[in-house]
XYZ file of N, CA and C in Angstrom:
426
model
N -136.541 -90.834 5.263
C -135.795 -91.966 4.742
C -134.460 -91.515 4.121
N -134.409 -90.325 3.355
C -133.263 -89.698 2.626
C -131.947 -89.571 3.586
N -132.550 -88.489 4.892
C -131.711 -88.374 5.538
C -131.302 -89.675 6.598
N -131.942 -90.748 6.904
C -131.415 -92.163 7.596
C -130.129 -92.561 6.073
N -130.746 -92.306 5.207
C -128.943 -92.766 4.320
C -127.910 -92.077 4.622
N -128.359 -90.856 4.519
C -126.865 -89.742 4.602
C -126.581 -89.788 6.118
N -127.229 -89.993 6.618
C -127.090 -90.474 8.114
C -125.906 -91.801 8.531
N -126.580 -92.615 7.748
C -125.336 -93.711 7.402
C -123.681 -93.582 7.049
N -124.021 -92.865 5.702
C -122.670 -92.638 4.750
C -121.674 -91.815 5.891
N -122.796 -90.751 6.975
C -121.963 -90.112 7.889
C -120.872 -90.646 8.996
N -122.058 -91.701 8.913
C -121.075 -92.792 10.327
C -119.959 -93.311 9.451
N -120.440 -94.035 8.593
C -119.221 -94.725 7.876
C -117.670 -94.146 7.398
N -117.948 -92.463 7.149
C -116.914 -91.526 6.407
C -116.262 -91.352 8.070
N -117.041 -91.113 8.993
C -116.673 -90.611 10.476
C -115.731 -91.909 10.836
N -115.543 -93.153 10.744
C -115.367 -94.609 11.176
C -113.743 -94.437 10.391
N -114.049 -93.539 8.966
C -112.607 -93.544 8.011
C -112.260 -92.835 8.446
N -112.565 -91.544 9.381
C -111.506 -90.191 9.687
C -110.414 -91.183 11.099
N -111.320 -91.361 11.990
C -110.876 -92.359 12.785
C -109.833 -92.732 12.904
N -110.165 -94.092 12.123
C -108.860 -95.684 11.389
C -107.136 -94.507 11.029
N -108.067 -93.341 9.893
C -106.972 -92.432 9.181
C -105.899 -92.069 10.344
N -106.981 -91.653 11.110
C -105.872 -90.819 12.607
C -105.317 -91.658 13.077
N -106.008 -92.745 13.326
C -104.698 -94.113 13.868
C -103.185 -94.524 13.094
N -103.844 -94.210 11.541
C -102.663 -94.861 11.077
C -101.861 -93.831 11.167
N -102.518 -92.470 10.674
C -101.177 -91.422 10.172
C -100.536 -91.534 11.375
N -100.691 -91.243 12.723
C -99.993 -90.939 14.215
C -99.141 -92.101 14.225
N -99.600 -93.204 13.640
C -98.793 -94.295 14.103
C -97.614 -94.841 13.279
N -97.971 -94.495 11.867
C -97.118 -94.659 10.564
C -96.020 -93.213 10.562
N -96.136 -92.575 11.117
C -95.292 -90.911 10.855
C -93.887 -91.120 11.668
N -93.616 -92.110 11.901
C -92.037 -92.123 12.731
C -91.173 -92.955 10.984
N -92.406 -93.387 10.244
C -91.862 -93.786 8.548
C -91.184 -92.519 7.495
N -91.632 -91.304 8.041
C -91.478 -90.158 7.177
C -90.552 -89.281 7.824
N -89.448 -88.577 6.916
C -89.244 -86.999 7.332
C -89.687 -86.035 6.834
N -90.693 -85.171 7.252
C -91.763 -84.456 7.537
C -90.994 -83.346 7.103
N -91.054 -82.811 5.218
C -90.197 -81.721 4.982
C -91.430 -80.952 5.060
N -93.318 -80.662 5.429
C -94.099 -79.624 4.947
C -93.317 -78.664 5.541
N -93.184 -78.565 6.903
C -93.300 -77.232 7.882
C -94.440 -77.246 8.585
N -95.234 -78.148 8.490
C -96.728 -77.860 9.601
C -96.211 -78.551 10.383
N -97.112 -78.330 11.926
C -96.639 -78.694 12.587
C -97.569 -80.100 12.839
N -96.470 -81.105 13.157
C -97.277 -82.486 13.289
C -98.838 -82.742 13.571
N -99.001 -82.291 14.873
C -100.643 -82.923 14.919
C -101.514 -82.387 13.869
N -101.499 -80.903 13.583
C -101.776 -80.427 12.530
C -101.992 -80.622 11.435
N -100.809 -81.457 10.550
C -100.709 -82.051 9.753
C -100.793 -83.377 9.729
N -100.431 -84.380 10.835
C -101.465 -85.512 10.244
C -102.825 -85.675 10.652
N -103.407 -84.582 11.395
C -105.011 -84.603 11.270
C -105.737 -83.946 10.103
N -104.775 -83.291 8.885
C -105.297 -82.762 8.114
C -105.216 -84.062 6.690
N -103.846 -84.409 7.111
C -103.557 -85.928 6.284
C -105.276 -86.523 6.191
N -105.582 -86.771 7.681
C -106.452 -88.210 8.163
C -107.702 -87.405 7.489
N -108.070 -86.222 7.374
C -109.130 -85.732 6.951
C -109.105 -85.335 5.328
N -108.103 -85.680 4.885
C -108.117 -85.643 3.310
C -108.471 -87.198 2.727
N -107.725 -87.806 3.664
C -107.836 -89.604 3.609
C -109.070 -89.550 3.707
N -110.063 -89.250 4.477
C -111.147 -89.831 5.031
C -111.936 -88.883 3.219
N -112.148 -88.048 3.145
C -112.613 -87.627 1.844
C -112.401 -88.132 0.722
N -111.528 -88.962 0.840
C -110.968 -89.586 -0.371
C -111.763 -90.857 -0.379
N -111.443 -91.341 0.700
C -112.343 -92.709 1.102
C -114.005 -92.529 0.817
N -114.464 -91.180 1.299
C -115.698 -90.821 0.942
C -116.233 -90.886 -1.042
N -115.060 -90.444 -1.275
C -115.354 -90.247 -2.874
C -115.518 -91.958 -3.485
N -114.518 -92.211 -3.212
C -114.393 -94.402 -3.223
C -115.839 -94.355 -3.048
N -116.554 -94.390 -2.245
C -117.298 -94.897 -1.602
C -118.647 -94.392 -2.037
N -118.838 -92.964 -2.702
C -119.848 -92.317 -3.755
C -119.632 -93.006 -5.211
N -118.800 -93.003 -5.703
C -118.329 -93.418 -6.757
C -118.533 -95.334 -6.544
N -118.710 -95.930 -5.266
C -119.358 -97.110 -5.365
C -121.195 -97.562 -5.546
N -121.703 -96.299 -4.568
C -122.599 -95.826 -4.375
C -123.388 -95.796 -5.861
N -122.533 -94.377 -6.875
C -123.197 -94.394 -8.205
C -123.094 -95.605 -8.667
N -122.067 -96.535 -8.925
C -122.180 -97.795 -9.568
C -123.701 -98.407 -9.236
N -123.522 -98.960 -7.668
C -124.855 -99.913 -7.494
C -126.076 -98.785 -7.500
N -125.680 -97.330 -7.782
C -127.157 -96.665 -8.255
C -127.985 -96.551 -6.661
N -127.163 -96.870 -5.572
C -127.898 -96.763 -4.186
C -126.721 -96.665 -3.076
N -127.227 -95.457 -1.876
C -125.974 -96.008 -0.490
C -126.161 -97.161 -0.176
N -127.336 -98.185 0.023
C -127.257 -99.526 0.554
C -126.591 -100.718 -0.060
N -125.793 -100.322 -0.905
C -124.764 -101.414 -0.652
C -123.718 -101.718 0.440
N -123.919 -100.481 0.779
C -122.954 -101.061 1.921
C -123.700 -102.138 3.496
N -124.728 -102.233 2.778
C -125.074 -103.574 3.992
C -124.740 -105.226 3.556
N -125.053 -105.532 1.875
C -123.785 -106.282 1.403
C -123.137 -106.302 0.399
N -122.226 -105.649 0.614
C -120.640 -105.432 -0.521
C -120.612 -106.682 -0.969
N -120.344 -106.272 -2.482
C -119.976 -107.016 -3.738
C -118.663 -107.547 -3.874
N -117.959 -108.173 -4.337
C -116.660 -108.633 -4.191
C -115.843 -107.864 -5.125
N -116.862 -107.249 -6.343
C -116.479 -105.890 -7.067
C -116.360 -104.369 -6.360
N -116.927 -104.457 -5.559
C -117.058 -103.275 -4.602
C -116.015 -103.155 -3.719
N -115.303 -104.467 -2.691
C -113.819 -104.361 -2.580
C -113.194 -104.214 -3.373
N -113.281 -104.559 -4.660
C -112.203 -104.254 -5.899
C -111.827 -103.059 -5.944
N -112.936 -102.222 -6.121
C -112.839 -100.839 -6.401
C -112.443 -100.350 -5.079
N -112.431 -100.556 -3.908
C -111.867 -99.826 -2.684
C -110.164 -99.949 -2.804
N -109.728 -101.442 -3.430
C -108.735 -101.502 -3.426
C -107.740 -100.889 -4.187
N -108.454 -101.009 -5.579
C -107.440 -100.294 -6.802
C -107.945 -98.988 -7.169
N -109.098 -98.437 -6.688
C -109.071 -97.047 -6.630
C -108.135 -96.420 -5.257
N -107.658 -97.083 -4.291
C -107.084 -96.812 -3.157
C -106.064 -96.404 -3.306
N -105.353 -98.223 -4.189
C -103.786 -97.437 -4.890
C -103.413 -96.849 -6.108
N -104.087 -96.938 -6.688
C -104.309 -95.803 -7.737
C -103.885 -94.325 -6.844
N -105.040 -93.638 -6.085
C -104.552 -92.419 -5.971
C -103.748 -92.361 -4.516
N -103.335 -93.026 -3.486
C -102.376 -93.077 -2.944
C -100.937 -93.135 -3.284
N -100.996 -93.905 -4.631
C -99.214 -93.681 -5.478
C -99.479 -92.928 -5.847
N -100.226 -91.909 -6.534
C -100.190 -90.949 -7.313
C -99.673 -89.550 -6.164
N -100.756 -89.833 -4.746
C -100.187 -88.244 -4.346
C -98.648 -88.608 -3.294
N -98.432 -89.769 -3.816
C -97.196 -90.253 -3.087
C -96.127 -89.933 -3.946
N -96.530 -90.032 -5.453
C -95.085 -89.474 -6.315
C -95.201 -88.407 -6.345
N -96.295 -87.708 -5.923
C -95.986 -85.964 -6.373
C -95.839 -85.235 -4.658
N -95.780 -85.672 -3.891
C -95.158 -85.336 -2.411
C -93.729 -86.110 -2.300
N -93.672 -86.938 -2.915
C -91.713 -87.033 -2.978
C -91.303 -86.368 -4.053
N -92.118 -85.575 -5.117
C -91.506 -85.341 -6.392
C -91.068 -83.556 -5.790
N -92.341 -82.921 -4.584
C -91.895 -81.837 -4.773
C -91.798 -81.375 -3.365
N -90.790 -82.787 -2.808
C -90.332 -82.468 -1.462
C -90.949 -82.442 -0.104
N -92.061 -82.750 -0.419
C -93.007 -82.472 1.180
C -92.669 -83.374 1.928
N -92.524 -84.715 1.847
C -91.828 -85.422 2.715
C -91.112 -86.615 2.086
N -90.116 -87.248 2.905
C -89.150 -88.523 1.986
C -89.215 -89.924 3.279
N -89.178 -90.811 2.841
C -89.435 -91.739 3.741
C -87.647 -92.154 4.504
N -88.142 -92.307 5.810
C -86.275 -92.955 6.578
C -86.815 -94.104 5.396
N -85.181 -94.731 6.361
C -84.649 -96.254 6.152
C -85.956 -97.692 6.310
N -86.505 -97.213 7.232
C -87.646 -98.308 7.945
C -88.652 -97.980 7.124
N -88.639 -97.502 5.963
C -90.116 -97.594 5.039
C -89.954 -98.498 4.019
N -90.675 -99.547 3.949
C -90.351 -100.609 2.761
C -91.569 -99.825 1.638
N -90.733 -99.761 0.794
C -91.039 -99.229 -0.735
C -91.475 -100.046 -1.907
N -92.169 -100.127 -2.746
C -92.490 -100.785 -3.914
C -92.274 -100.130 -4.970
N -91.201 -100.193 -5.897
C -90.871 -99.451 -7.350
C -90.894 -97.857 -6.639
N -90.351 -97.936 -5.449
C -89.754 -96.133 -4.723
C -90.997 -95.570 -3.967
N -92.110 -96.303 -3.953
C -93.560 -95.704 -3.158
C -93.385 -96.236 -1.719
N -93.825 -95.617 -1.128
C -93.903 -96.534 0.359
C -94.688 -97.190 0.901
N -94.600 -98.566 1.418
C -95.607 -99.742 1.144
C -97.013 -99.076 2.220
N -96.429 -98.650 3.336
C -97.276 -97.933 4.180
C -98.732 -97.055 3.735
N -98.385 -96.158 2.963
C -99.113 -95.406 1.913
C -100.330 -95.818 0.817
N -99.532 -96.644 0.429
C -100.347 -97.534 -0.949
C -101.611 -98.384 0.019
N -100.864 -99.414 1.093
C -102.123 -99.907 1.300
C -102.915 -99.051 2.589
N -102.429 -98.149 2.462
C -103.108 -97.468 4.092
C -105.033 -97.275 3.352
N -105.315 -96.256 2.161
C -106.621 -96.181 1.608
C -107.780 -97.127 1.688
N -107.077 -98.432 1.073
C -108.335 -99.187 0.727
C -108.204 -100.059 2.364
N -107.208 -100.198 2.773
C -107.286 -101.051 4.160
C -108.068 -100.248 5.420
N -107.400 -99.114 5.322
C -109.207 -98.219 6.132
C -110.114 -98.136 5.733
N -110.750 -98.181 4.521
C -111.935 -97.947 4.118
C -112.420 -99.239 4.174
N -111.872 -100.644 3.970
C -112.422 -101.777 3.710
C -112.722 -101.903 5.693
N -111.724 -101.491 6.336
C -111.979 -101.408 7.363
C -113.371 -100.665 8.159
N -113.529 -99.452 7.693
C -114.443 -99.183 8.283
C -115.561 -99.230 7.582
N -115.576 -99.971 6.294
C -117.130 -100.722 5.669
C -117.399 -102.010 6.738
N -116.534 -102.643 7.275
C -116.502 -103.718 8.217
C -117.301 -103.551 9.589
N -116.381 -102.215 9.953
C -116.845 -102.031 11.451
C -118.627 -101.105 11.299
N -118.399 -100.635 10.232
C -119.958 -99.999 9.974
C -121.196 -101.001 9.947
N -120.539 -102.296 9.012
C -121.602 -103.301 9.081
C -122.315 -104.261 10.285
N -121.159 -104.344 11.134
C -121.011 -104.562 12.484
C -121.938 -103.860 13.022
N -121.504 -102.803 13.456
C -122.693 -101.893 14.037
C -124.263 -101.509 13.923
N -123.876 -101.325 12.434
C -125.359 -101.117 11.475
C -126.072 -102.023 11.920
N -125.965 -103.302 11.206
C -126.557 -104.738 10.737
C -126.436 -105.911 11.707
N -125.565 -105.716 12.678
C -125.394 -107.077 13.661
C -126.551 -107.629 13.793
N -127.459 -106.774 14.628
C -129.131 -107.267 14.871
C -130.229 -107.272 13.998
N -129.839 -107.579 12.797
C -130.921 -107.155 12.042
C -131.074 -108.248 10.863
């Protein structure tokens, strides 16, 4: 029974690496790319920090309801926390990667108070995303 949960949480974190790789590949013509890695490289390492991050959201929802099965039905507090724990630490590693140069956004990045709008909601919109497509899958027939 233990491992059918972690079995779960696996698909679901796997569903966020995913969504991540879609967006970073698709959002990266928004950035000039000061690391030095080389692109695929670096936004598959992006999509796999995202997806851990999303994982932590998602433990840290986990401890709240005290169980993984909330995620068969999410609380309307439980999007809360996907959302503002999302932008919470998406502005945060967004001011300290423009603060110490790793990358700066072109012209075509719409910004909020200098963050880039792209960024902020990319976290909780994949993760709310792939709590969606997980439930889908999981739970359709059941």
């Amino acid at each position: 029974m233990v491992y059918k949960k972690y079995k779960k949480f696996l698909l679901i974190v796997s569903f966020s690496f995913i969504l991540n790789l879609i967006w970073e590949f698709s959002h990266f013509v928004l950035y000039i790319d000061l690391s030095g890695i080389p692109k695929n490289l670096h936004l598959i390492q992006a999509s796999f920090m995202d997806m851990l991050i999303i994982s932590a959201i998602f433990l840290i929802i986990s401890l709240k309801n005290k169980n993984l099965n909330w995620t068969k039905k999410p609380k309307r507090i439980d999007y809360l926390i996907i959302v503002v724990l999302g932008i919470i630490v998406a502005g945060g590693i967004e001011l300290w990667a423009l603060s110490v140069g790793r990358w700066m956004y072109k012209d075509l990045m719409p910004t909020v108070f200098g963050i880039g709008l792209s960024p902020l909601i990319q976290l909780f919109s994949t993760g709310i995303l792939s709590l969606i497509i997980f439930r889908i899958i999981l739970y359709k027939n059941r």
